[in-house]
C-alpha cells in the first residue's frame, strides 16, 4: 500500500486537512488519533481530532440553530438532495470502496454491499418520503362532525452513534430519512472508522445539504455519548447490546425516543426439502460476509437430520475454498481481516473454548498472521454444547456452529431459544413450507432462501430486532416517521363533544352507549 493514492482518495472525497481541523468545534488543545488500516495494522490512513464533551455540545448547538430553516426547506428539495447524494455515491464508488477497504479491512466485494445499500436507501427515501410524511386523513371522533388529520413535525436534532462494521451505510443511511423529515443530525462515528463516515457526509454536502445541518464529532463513545444524548431530541444507536443498554437508559432518563439496532445470534434453518447446492452457497454468504462482522450474520445452523451429513460435508468443503486476503481488486479476496487485534482475541477465544470443551472442527479455526495481524480463517464447528461461550454469545466473527435437528418443530424451538431476535433464515424448495416455519420464528427479519440481504435490502419494509437485539425499526415508514412527532389535528363542527343542553345527561349517555356499540362497524369509520 502506498501513501499517494490514499491521500488522493481522501482529497477526492473532500477530506482535506482544513476539513479535519473544522471538526474541532471549540478552541483549546486537542489530541489527534491516528487511524491505521487493519489490513496490515501499520498503514496510516490519517489522523482525526479526539472530540471533547464541549465539542459535542457545540456541534448540537450548531445543528439546533440550523434546523428550523432546514425544516422550512420544501420537502421536494430535501428529497432532491438525497437523490443527488445517491448519484454521488455511485459516481465516487471506486474512491469510497478503497476507503472502506482501508479503514475496515473488508474485501472489495463486501464493501460494495454497503455502498449499494447506501445508494439504495437514499434513492428509496428520496421517492417514498413524501408519501410517508404526507398528511393523513383519519376517522374523526364523530362521523361527519369531526374531521381529523395526522401530521408530522420533525423531532429537531437527531443524534446518531454508529459502529465500525458497516462504516459507510450505518453512518449515513439512518441519517437520510431523519434529514428528509426536516431534522438536523449530529453523528458520532466509531473511533476506528471515522474517515468513511466523514467522506459520506462530505458527499451529502456536495449534494446540497447545508453544512450545519449535519455535524460530525469524532472521538470515543464513552466521552461523547452522554453530551450527545443530553442535547438531542432523538437517538439512533447502532452497536452492541451492552452499549445499547447504557445509552437507552440515558435516553429514557431524558424521555427522548430512541432506536436501538443491536447484536444478534442469528439462526439459519435448512429444511429437509432444501436445494442443497443453492443452500450451501447462500449459507456461506450468510455466515461470512464482512468476515462475520455483520449484525445479521448467521452464527447457528440447524439442519434436518436426514440432510445433516450432506450439508456438513458440502458446506465445509465450500468454506475451505474461501480466499482470505488484503488485496484491493474485486477478485483478490473473498474476505478481509477482522477489525482489530482485540476483536481477533475475542473470536479466537470463542473457538479455543469450544475446541477445549470437545467441539469438532470442520473447517478453519486458526488465526492467519502470515496474511496480516488480524486475519482469522472462516470456521465451522459441530458438537457445540451449552457450556461453550459461542453457543449463546454473539461471536461477531467468521465462526458458525452446525446442529442436527429431528423436525421442523425442533429447528424452530432451538432457533428461538435465544435472548436475541435480529435475523433468521429459512431454506426450502417449497416457499409454502418455508413460510410456515418462518411464521413461528421470533426474529425481526426473516429471509427465505437468502441469508440476510433480501430482507435488509427491502427498504420499503421495516428492519430491526426483537428481544435484546433492539428497539425500533429502520427502513420503510417506521424508519422515517420515528424521527417525527405525529400530531392529530381535529376540527369539530356544529356539536361539542359533551352533553347538549336540549337533552338530559342520562339521555346523552344512552345515545352515546348505543353509538359506541355500532359506530366502529360502519364502513369508513375506522381508517385502515
Ligand atoms: P459498540 O457498542 O462497542 O460501539 C458502537 C458505537 O457506540 C461506537 O461508535 C462507540 O464509540 C459507541 N460507544 C461506545 N461506548 C459508548 C457509550 N458509553 N456511550 C455512547 N456511545 C458509546 O459496538 P461495536 O463493537 O462497534 O459494533 C459491533 C456491534 O454492533 C455488534 O454487536 C453488532 O451486532 C452490532 N451491530 C448491530 C447492527 C444492527 O443493525 N442491529 C448493525 C451493525 C452492528
Coordinates of C-alpha atoms and ligand atoms in Angstrom, one line a residue:
X1 CA 0.0 0.0 0.0
X2 CA 1.4 3.4 -0.9
X3 CA 0.6 6.8 0.6
X4 CA -0.1 8.7 -2.6
X5 CA -3.4 7.1 -3.6
X6 CA -4.6 7.2 -0.1
X7 CA -4.1 11.0 0.1
X8 CA -5.6 11.4 -3.3
X9 CA -8.6 9.3 -2.3
X10 CA -9.3 11.4 0.8
X11 CA -8.9 14.6 -1.1
X12 CA -11.1 13.4 -3.9
X13 CA -13.8 12.7 -1.2
X14 CA -13.4 16.2 0.2
X15 CA -11.4 15.3 3.3
X16 CA -8.7 17.9 3.5
X17 CA -6.6 19.0 6.5
X18 CA -8.9 22.0 6.8
X19 CA -12.0 19.8 6.9
X20 CA -10.5 17.7 9.6
X21 CA -9.5 20.8 11.6
X22 CA -13.0 22.1 11.3
X23 CA -14.2 19.1 13.3
X24 CA -12.8 20.8 16.3
X25 CA -15.7 22.9 17.4
X26 CA -14.3 24.7 20.4
X27 CA -10.8 26.1 20.9
X28 CA -8.0 24.6 23.1
X29 CA -5.5 21.9 22.8
X30 CA -6.8 18.7 21.1
X31 CA -5.4 15.2 20.9
X32 CA -5.4 13.7 17.4
X33 CA -5.9 10.0 16.9
X34 CA -4.1 8.1 14.2
X35 CA -6.2 5.7 12.1
X36 CA -4.3 2.7 10.9
X37 CA -5.6 0.2 8.4
X38 CA -6.5 -3.3 9.8
X39 CA -5.2 -4.7 6.5
X40 CA -1.7 -4.6 7.9
X41 CA -2.1 -2.9 11.2
X42 CA 0.5 -0.2 10.3
X43 CA -0.6 1.8 7.3
X44 CA -1.6 5.2 8.4
X45 CA -4.8 6.4 6.8
X46 CA -4.8 9.8 8.6
X47 CA -5.5 11.4 11.9
X48 CA -8.7 12.8 13.3
X49 CA -9.2 15.1 16.3
X50 CA -10.4 13.4 19.5
X51 CA -13.5 15.4 20.2
X52 CA -14.4 16.5 23.7
X53 CA -17.7 16.9 25.5
X54 CA -17.5 20.7 24.7
X55 CA -17.1 19.9 21.0
X56 CA -20.2 17.7 21.2
X57 CA -22.3 20.3 22.9
X58 CA -21.1 23.0 20.4
X59 CA -22.0 20.6 17.5
X60 CA -25.5 20.0 18.8
X61 CA -26.0 23.8 19.2
X62 CA -25.0 24.5 15.6
X63 CA -27.3 21.8 14.4
X64 CA -30.1 23.1 16.5
X65 CA -29.6 26.6 15.2
X66 CA -29.6 25.4 11.6
X67 CA -32.6 23.1 11.9
X68 CA -35.6 25.5 11.7
X69 CA -34.5 26.8 8.3
X70 CA -33.8 23.3 7.1
X71 CA -37.3 22.2 8.2
X72 CA -38.8 25.0 6.2
X73 CA -36.9 24.0 3.0
X74 CA -39.5 22.4 0.8
X75 CA -39.7 18.6 1.2
X76 CA -39.1 18.1 -2.6
X77 CA -35.8 20.0 -2.2
X78 CA -34.8 17.8 0.7
X79 CA -35.6 14.7 -1.3
X80 CA -33.7 16.0 -4.3
X81 CA -30.6 16.3 -2.1
X82 CA -31.0 12.7 -1.1
X83 CA -31.4 11.7 -4.7
X84 CA -28.2 13.7 -5.8
X85 CA -26.4 12.0 -2.9
X86 CA -27.3 8.6 -4.3
X87 CA -25.8 9.6 -7.6
X88 CA -22.7 10.9 -6.0
X89 CA -22.2 7.7 -4.0
X90 CA -22.3 5.8 -7.3
X91 CA -20.1 8.3 -9.1
X92 CA -17.5 8.1 -6.3
X93 CA -17.8 4.3 -5.9
X94 CA -14.1 3.5 -6.5
X95 CA -12.8 6.0 -4.0
X96 CA -15.4 5.1 -1.4
X97 CA -14.7 1.3 -1.8
X98 CA -11.0 2.0 -1.4
X99 CA -11.6 3.9 1.8
X100 CA -14.0 1.3 3.3
X101 CA -11.4 -1.3 2.4
X102 CA -8.5 0.6 4.0
X103 CA -10.4 1.6 7.1
X104 CA -12.5 -1.5 7.9
X105 CA -10.4 -4.2 6.0
X106 CA -13.4 -5.8 4.4
X107 CA -12.9 -7.2 0.8
X108 CA -14.0 -5.1 -2.1
X109 CA -17.0 -7.2 -2.9
X110 CA -18.2 -6.9 0.8
X111 CA -17.5 -3.1 0.7
X112 CA -19.7 -2.9 -2.4
X113 CA -22.6 -4.4 -0.5
X114 CA -22.7 -1.4 1.8
X115 CA -22.1 1.1 -0.9
X116 CA -25.0 -0.3 -2.8
X117 CA -27.1 -0.2 0.4
X118 CA -26.3 3.4 0.9
X119 CA -27.3 4.4 -2.6
X120 CA -30.5 2.3 -2.5
X121 CA -31.6 3.7 0.9
X122 CA -31.0 7.3 -0.3
X123 CA -32.9 6.6 -3.5
X124 CA -35.8 4.9 -1.7
X125 CA -36.4 7.7 0.8
X126 CA -36.0 10.4 -1.9
X127 CA -39.0 8.8 -3.6
X128 CA -41.0 7.4 -0.7
X129 CA -40.6 10.1 1.9
X130 CA -43.4 12.4 0.5
X131 CA -45.9 9.5 0.9
X132 CA -44.7 8.5 4.4
X133 CA -44.8 12.2 5.6
X134 CA -48.0 13.2 3.8
X135 CA -50.8 14.4 6.0
X136 CA -53.2 11.5 6.5
X137 CA -56.9 11.9 6.8
X138 CA -58.1 9.8 9.9
X139 CA -61.5 8.8 11.1
X140 CA -62.8 11.6 13.3
X141 CA -64.4 11.3 16.8
X142 CA -67.9 11.8 15.5
X143 CA -68.7 10.8 11.9
X144 CA -69.2 13.9 9.6
X145 CA -68.9 16.3 12.5
X146 CA -65.2 15.7 13.3
X147 CA -62.5 15.8 10.6
X148 CA -59.1 14.7 11.8
X149 CA -55.8 14.8 10.2
X150 CA -52.5 13.2 11.2
X151 CA -49.5 15.5 10.5
X152 CA -45.7 15.1 11.1
X153 CA -43.3 17.5 12.6
X154 CA -39.6 16.8 12.8
X155 CA -38.3 16.0 16.2
X156 CA -35.5 18.6 15.9
X157 CA -31.9 17.3 16.4
X158 CA -31.2 13.6 15.9
X159 CA -28.1 12.1 17.4
X160 CA -26.6 9.1 15.6
X161 CA -24.0 6.8 17.1
X162 CA -22.6 4.3 14.6
X163 CA -20.3 1.2 14.7
X164 CA -17.2 0.3 12.6
X165 CA -18.5 -2.8 10.9
X166 CA -20.6 -1.0 8.2
X167 CA -18.8 2.3 8.4
X168 CA -20.4 3.8 5.3
X169 CA -24.1 2.7 5.3
X170 CA -24.7 2.7 9.0
X171 CA -23.2 6.1 9.4
X172 CA -25.4 7.9 6.9
X173 CA -28.3 5.6 5.9
X174 CA -30.2 6.2 9.1
X175 CA -29.5 10.0 8.9
X176 CA -31.0 10.3 5.4
X177 CA -34.7 9.8 6.5
X178 CA -34.0 12.0 9.5
X179 CA -32.8 14.8 7.3
X180 CA -35.5 14.4 4.8
X181 CA -38.1 14.6 7.6
X182 CA -36.6 18.1 8.4
X183 CA -34.3 17.2 11.3
X184 CA -30.7 18.2 11.8
X185 CA -28.2 15.4 12.7
X186 CA -25.1 15.0 14.8
X187 CA -23.1 11.9 14.1
X188 CA -20.6 10.2 16.3
X189 CA -19.0 7.5 14.2
X190 CA -16.9 4.7 15.7
X191 CA -13.4 5.8 16.6
X192 CA -11.8 3.3 14.3
X193 CA -13.6 4.2 11.1
X194 CA -14.2 8.0 11.1
X195 CA -12.9 8.7 7.5
X196 CA -15.6 6.7 5.8
X197 CA -18.3 8.5 7.7
X198 CA -16.7 11.9 7.0
X199 CA -16.5 11.0 3.3
X200 CA -20.1 10.1 3.2
X201 CA -21.2 13.3 4.9
X202 CA -19.0 15.3 2.5
X203 CA -21.0 13.8 -0.3
X204 CA -24.2 14.9 1.3
X205 CA -22.8 18.5 1.5
X206 CA -21.8 18.2 -2.2
X207 CA -25.4 17.1 -2.9
X208 CA -26.6 20.4 -1.4
X209 CA -27.1 19.7 2.3
X210 CA -26.3 22.8 4.4
X211 CA -23.2 22.0 6.4
X212 CA -24.5 23.0 9.8
X213 CA -27.5 20.6 9.4
X214 CA -25.2 17.6 9.6
X215 CA -22.5 17.8 12.2
X216 CA -19.8 15.1 12.8
X217 CA -17.8 14.8 16.0
X218 CA -15.1 12.2 16.1
X219 CA -13.9 10.6 19.3
X220 CA -14.6 7.9 21.9
X221 CA -18.2 7.0 22.7
X222 CA -17.6 6.9 26.5
X223 CA -16.7 10.7 26.4
X224 CA -19.1 11.9 23.6
X225 CA -22.2 9.7 24.2
X226 CA -23.5 11.5 27.2
X227 CA -23.2 15.1 25.9
X228 CA -24.8 13.9 22.7
X229 CA -27.7 12.2 24.3
X230 CA -28.2 15.2 26.7
X231 CA -28.6 17.6 23.8
X232 CA -30.6 15.8 21.1
X233 CA -34.3 15.1 20.7
X234 CA -34.0 11.5 19.4
X235 CA -31.2 9.0 19.4
X236 CA -30.4 6.5 16.7
X237 CA -27.9 4.0 18.0
X238 CA -26.3 1.0 16.2
X239 CA -23.8 -1.1 18.1
X240 CA -23.5 -3.8 20.8
X241 CA -26.3 -4.8 23.2
X242 CA -24.1 -3.9 26.1
X243 CA -23.6 -0.3 25.0
X244 CA -27.2 -0.1 23.7
X245 CA -28.5 -0.8 27.2
X246 CA -26.4 2.1 28.6
X247 CA -27.4 4.6 26.0
X248 CA -31.1 3.6 26.1
X249 CA -31.1 4.2 29.9
X250 CA -29.7 7.7 29.3
X251 CA -32.2 8.4 26.6
X252 CA -35.1 7.2 28.8
X253 CA -33.9 9.4 31.7
X254 CA -34.4 12.3 29.4
X255 CA -37.7 10.9 28.0
X256 CA -36.5 11.1 24.4
X257 CA -37.2 8.4 21.9
X258 CA -34.5 6.1 20.7
X259 CA -33.9 3.4 18.2
X260 CA -31.5 0.6 19.2
X261 CA -30.1 -1.6 16.5
X262 CA -28.1 -4.1 18.4
X263 CA -26.4 -7.6 18.2
X264 CA -27.7 -11.0 17.2
X265 CA -27.1 -14.7 17.4
X266 CA -28.9 -15.4 14.1
X267 CA -30.1 -18.9 13.1
X268 CA -30.3 -20.4 9.7
X269 CA -32.7 -23.4 9.2
X270 CA -32.0 -26.0 6.4
X271 CA -35.3 -27.8 6.0
X272 CA -35.4 -31.4 4.7
X273 CA -36.5 -30.3 1.2
X274 CA -33.8 -27.6 0.7
X275 CA -32.0 -27.5 -2.6
X276 CA -28.5 -28.3 -1.2
X277 CA -26.2 -26.6 -3.7
X278 CA -28.1 -23.4 -3.5
X279 CA -28.4 -23.6 0.3
X280 CA -24.7 -24.2 0.8
X281 CA -23.8 -21.2 -1.4
X282 CA -26.3 -19.0 0.4
X283 CA -25.2 -20.1 3.8
X284 CA -21.5 -19.3 3.1
X285 CA -22.6 -15.7 2.1
X286 CA -24.9 -15.5 5.2
X287 CA -22.2 -16.6 7.7
X288 CA -19.0 -15.0 6.4
X289 CA -19.8 -11.7 4.6
X290 CA -17.7 -8.9 6.1
X291 CA -15.8 -11.7 7.9
X292 CA -18.8 -12.4 10.0
X293 CA -18.7 -8.9 11.5
X294 CA -22.3 -8.2 10.5
X295 CA -25.2 -7.9 12.9
X296 CA -27.5 -10.0 10.7
X297 CA -24.8 -12.6 10.1
X298 CA -25.6 -16.3 10.7
X299 CA -23.8 -17.9 13.7
X300 CA -26.1 -21.0 14.2
X301 CA -27.2 -23.5 11.5
X302 CA -29.9 -26.1 12.2
X303 CA -30.1 -28.9 9.6
X304 CA -32.9 -31.5 9.2
X305 CA -31.2 -34.7 10.4
X306 CA -31.6 -36.6 7.1
X307 CA -29.6 -33.8 5.3
X308 CA -27.1 -33.1 8.1
X309 CA -24.1 -35.2 6.9
X310 CA -24.6 -34.0 3.3
X311 CA -24.8 -30.3 4.4
X312 CA -21.8 -30.5 6.8
X313 CA -19.7 -32.1 4.1
X314 CA -20.6 -29.7 1.3
X315 CA -20.5 -26.6 3.5
X316 CA -17.1 -27.4 5.0
X317 CA -15.7 -28.0 1.5
X318 CA -17.0 -24.7 0.3
X319 CA -15.8 -22.8 3.3
X320 CA -12.3 -24.2 2.9
X321 CA -12.2 -22.7 -0.6
X322 CA -12.9 -19.1 0.7
X323 CA -10.0 -16.8 -0.2
X324 CA -8.7 -14.6 2.5
X325 CA -6.6 -11.6 1.6
X326 CA -5.8 -7.9 1.7
X327 CA -5.9 -7.1 -2.0
X328 CA -7.9 -4.1 -3.4
X329 CA -9.0 -5.9 -6.5
X330 CA -12.6 -7.3 -6.9
X331 CA -11.3 -10.8 -7.1
X332 CA -8.2 -10.6 -4.9
X333 CA -10.1 -11.8 -1.8
X334 CA -13.5 -13.1 -0.6
X335 CA -12.8 -12.0 2.9
X336 CA -10.6 -9.5 4.7
X337 CA -9.3 -9.4 8.2
X338 CA -11.0 -8.7 11.5
X339 CA -11.2 -5.1 12.6
X340 CA -8.6 -5.3 15.4
X341 CA -6.3 -7.5 17.5
X342 CA -8.6 -7.2 20.4
X343 CA -11.5 -8.5 18.3
X344 CA -9.3 -11.2 16.9
X345 CA -8.6 -12.3 20.5
X346 CA -12.3 -12.5 21.3
X347 CA -13.1 -14.5 18.2
X348 CA -10.1 -16.9 18.8
X349 CA -11.1 -17.3 22.5
X350 CA -14.6 -18.4 21.5
X351 CA -13.2 -21.0 19.1
X352 CA -10.5 -22.2 21.6
X353 CA -13.1 -22.5 24.3
X354 CA -15.3 -24.6 22.1
X355 CA -12.4 -26.9 21.0
X356 CA -11.2 -27.3 24.6
X357 CA -14.7 -28.5 25.5
X358 CA -14.7 -31.1 22.7
X359 CA -16.4 -29.3 19.8
X360 CA -15.4 -30.7 16.4
X361 CA -13.7 -28.5 13.8
X362 CA -14.9 -29.0 10.2
X363 CA -13.0 -26.0 8.7
X364 CA -10.7 -23.1 9.7
X365 CA -10.1 -22.5 13.4
X366 CA -6.9 -20.5 13.2
X367 CA -5.6 -17.0 13.0
X368 CA -3.5 -16.3 9.9
X369 CA -0.7 -14.0 10.9
X370 CA 1.0 -14.8 7.6
X371 CA -1.7 -12.7 5.9
X372 CA -1.9 -9.8 8.4
X373 CA -2.2 -9.2 12.1
X374 CA -5.9 -9.8 12.4
X375 CA -6.8 -12.4 9.8
X376 CA -8.8 -15.4 11.1
X377 CA -10.0 -18.4 9.0
X378 CA -13.7 -18.9 8.3
X379 CA -14.5 -21.6 10.9
X380 CA -17.1 -24.3 11.1
X381 CA -17.8 -26.3 14.2
X382 CA -20.1 -29.1 15.2
X383 CA -20.7 -30.7 18.6
X384 CA -21.2 -27.3 20.2
X385 CA -22.8 -27.6 23.7
X386 CA -24.4 -25.2 26.1
X387 CA -21.3 -24.8 28.3
X388 CA -19.3 -23.2 25.4
X389 CA -19.3 -19.4 25.2
X390 CA -20.2 -19.3 21.5
X391 CA -23.3 -21.4 22.0
X392 CA -25.3 -18.3 23.1
X393 CA -22.9 -15.3 22.9
X394 CA -22.5 -13.2 19.7
X395 CA -19.1 -14.0 18.3
X396 CA -19.3 -11.4 15.6
X397 CA -16.6 -13.1 13.5
X398 CA -16.3 -15.8 10.9
X399 CA -17.5 -18.7 13.1
X400 CA -20.6 -20.8 12.7
X401 CA -21.9 -23.9 14.5
X402 CA -24.0 -26.6 12.8
X403 CA -26.6 -28.7 14.7
X404 CA -28.7 -31.6 13.6
X405 CA -32.5 -31.4 14.3
X406 CA -35.1 -34.1 14.2
X407 CA -38.0 -32.0 12.9
X408 CA -39.1 -28.5 11.9
X409 CA -40.6 -28.1 15.4
X410 CA -37.2 -28.7 17.0
X411 CA -35.4 -26.4 14.5
X412 CA -37.9 -23.6 15.3
X413 CA -37.7 -24.2 19.1
X414 CA -33.8 -24.1 19.0
X415 CA -33.7 -21.1 16.6
X416 CA -35.9 -19.2 19.0
X417 CA -34.0 -20.3 22.1
X418 CA -32.0 -17.1 22.4
X419 CA -32.4 -13.7 24.0
X420 CA -31.6 -12.1 20.7
X421 CA -34.0 -11.8 17.8
X422 CA -32.5 -9.9 14.9
X423 CA -32.4 -12.0 11.8
X424 CA -33.3 -15.6 10.8
X425 CA -33.0 -17.5 7.5
X426 CA -35.0 -20.5 6.2
X427 CA -34.1 -22.7 3.2
X428 CA -36.6 -25.0 1.5
X429 CA -37.5 -25.8 -2.1
X430 CA -41.1 -25.1 -1.0
X431 CA -41.9 -21.5 -0.3
X432 CA -45.1 -22.6 1.4
X433 CA -43.2 -24.9 3.7
X434 CA -40.6 -22.2 4.5
X435 CA -43.3 -19.6 5.2
X436 CA -45.0 -21.9 7.7
X437 CA -41.7 -22.2 9.5
X438 CA -40.9 -18.5 9.2
X439 CA -44.2 -17.7 10.8
X440 CA -43.0 -19.4 14.0
X441 CA -39.7 -17.6 14.2
X442 CA -39.3 -14.6 16.6
X443 CA -36.6 -12.6 14.7
X444 CA -37.3 -9.1 13.4
X445 CA -36.3 -10.0 9.8
X446 CA -36.7 -13.4 8.2
X447 CA -35.2 -14.4 4.9
X448 CA -36.4 -17.3 2.9
X449 CA -33.8 -18.8 0.6
X450 CA -31.5 -15.9 1.4
X451 CA -29.3 -15.2 4.4
X452 CA -29.9 -11.6 5.3
X453 CA -29.8 -9.4 2.2
X454 CA -33.3 -9.9 0.9
X455 CA -35.0 -8.5 4.0
X456 CA -32.3 -5.9 4.7
X457 CA -32.4 -4.5 1.2
X458 CA -36.3 -4.5 1.1
X459 CA -36.0 -0.8 2.1
X460 CA -39.8 -0.4 2.0
X461 CA -40.3 -2.9 4.9
X462 CA -39.1 -2.4 8.5
X463 CA -35.8 -3.8 9.7
X464 CA -34.8 -4.2 13.4
X465 CA -34.6 -6.6 16.3
X466 CA -36.7 -8.2 19.0
X467 CA -35.5 -9.1 22.5
X468 CA -32.0 -7.9 23.2
X469 CA -31.4 -7.2 19.5
X470 CA -33.0 -3.8 19.8
X471 CA -35.9 -1.4 19.9
X472 CA -37.5 0.5 17.0
X473 CA -37.0 -0.1 13.2
X474 CA -35.1 1.4 10.3
X475 CA -36.4 1.4 6.7
X476 CA -39.9 1.8 5.4
X477 CA -42.5 4.1 7.0
X478 CA -41.2 3.3 10.6
X479 CA -37.7 4.4 9.5
X480 CA -38.7 7.9 8.8
X481 CA -41.8 8.5 11.0
X482 CA -39.8 7.7 14.1
X483 CA -37.9 10.9 13.5
X484 CA -41.2 12.9 13.7
X485 CA -43.7 13.9 16.2
X486 CA -47.0 12.6 14.8
X487 CA -49.8 15.0 15.7
X488 CA -53.6 14.8 15.4
X489 CA -55.4 18.0 14.3
X490 CA -59.1 17.6 14.7
X491 CA -61.8 20.0 13.5
X492 CA -65.2 19.8 15.3
X493 CA -68.2 21.2 13.6
X494 CA -71.7 22.1 15.0
X495 CA -71.7 20.0 18.2
X496 CA -69.4 20.0 21.2
X497 CA -68.4 16.5 22.4
X498 CA -70.3 17.0 25.7
X499 CA -74.0 16.6 26.8
X500 CA -76.1 19.1 24.8
X501 CA -78.4 21.5 26.6
X502 CA -81.5 20.2 24.8
X503 CA -81.5 16.7 26.5
X504 CA -80.6 15.2 29.8
X505 CA -77.2 13.9 30.6
X506 CA -78.7 10.5 31.1
X507 CA -80.2 10.5 27.6
X508 CA -76.9 11.7 26.2
X509 CA -75.2 8.7 27.9
X510 CA -77.8 6.3 26.4
X511 CA -77.3 7.6 22.9
X512 CA -73.5 7.5 23.2
X513 CA -73.6 3.9 24.6
X514 CA -75.6 2.9 21.5
X515 CA -73.2 4.7 19.3
X516 CA -70.2 3.1 21.0
X517 CA -71.7 -0.4 20.2
X518 CA -72.3 0.3 16.5
X519 CA -70.1 3.1 15.4
X520 CA -67.0 1.1 14.5
X521 CA -68.9 -1.3 12.4
X522 CA -70.0 1.4 10.0
X523 CA -67.7 1.2 6.9
X524 CA -65.3 4.2 6.7
X525 CA -65.5 5.0 10.4
X526 CA -62.1 3.3 11.0
X527 CA -59.4 4.2 8.5
X528 CA -57.3 1.1 7.8
Ligands
LIG1 P1 -20.1 -0.8 20.4 O1 -21.4 -0.8 21.1 O2 -18.8 -1.1 21.1 O3 -19.9 0.6 19.7 C1 -20.8 1.2 18.8 C2 -20.8 2.7 18.9 O4 -21.1 3.1 20.3 C3 -19.4 3.3 18.6 O5 -19.5 4.5 17.9 C4 -18.8 3.5 20.0 O6 -17.8 4.6 20.0 C5 -20.1 4.0 20.7 N1 -20.0 3.9 22.2 C6 -19.2 3.0 22.9 N2 -19.5 3.2 24.2 C7 -20.4 4.2 24.3 C8 -21.0 4.9 25.4 N3 -20.8 4.5 26.7 N4 -21.9 5.8 25.1 C9 -22.2 6.2 23.9 N5 -21.6 5.6 22.8 C10 -20.7 4.6 23.0 O7 -20.3 -1.8 19.2 P2 -19.3 -2.2 18.1 O8 -18.4 -3.3 18.7 O9 -18.6 -1.1 17.4 O10 -20.2 -2.9 17.0 C11 -20.5 -4.2 16.9 C12 -21.8 -4.5 17.5 O11 -22.8 -3.7 16.8 C13 -22.2 -5.9 17.3 O12 -22.9 -6.4 18.5 C14 -23.2 -5.9 16.2 O13 -24.2 -7.0 16.2 C15 -23.9 -4.6 16.4 N6 -24.5 -4.0 15.1 C16 -25.8 -4.0 15.0 C17 -26.4 -3.6 13.8 C18 -27.9 -3.6 13.7 O14 -28.4 -3.1 12.7 N7 -28.7 -4.3 14.6 C19 -25.6 -3.1 12.8 C20 -24.3 -3.1 12.9 C21 -23.7 -3.6 14.1

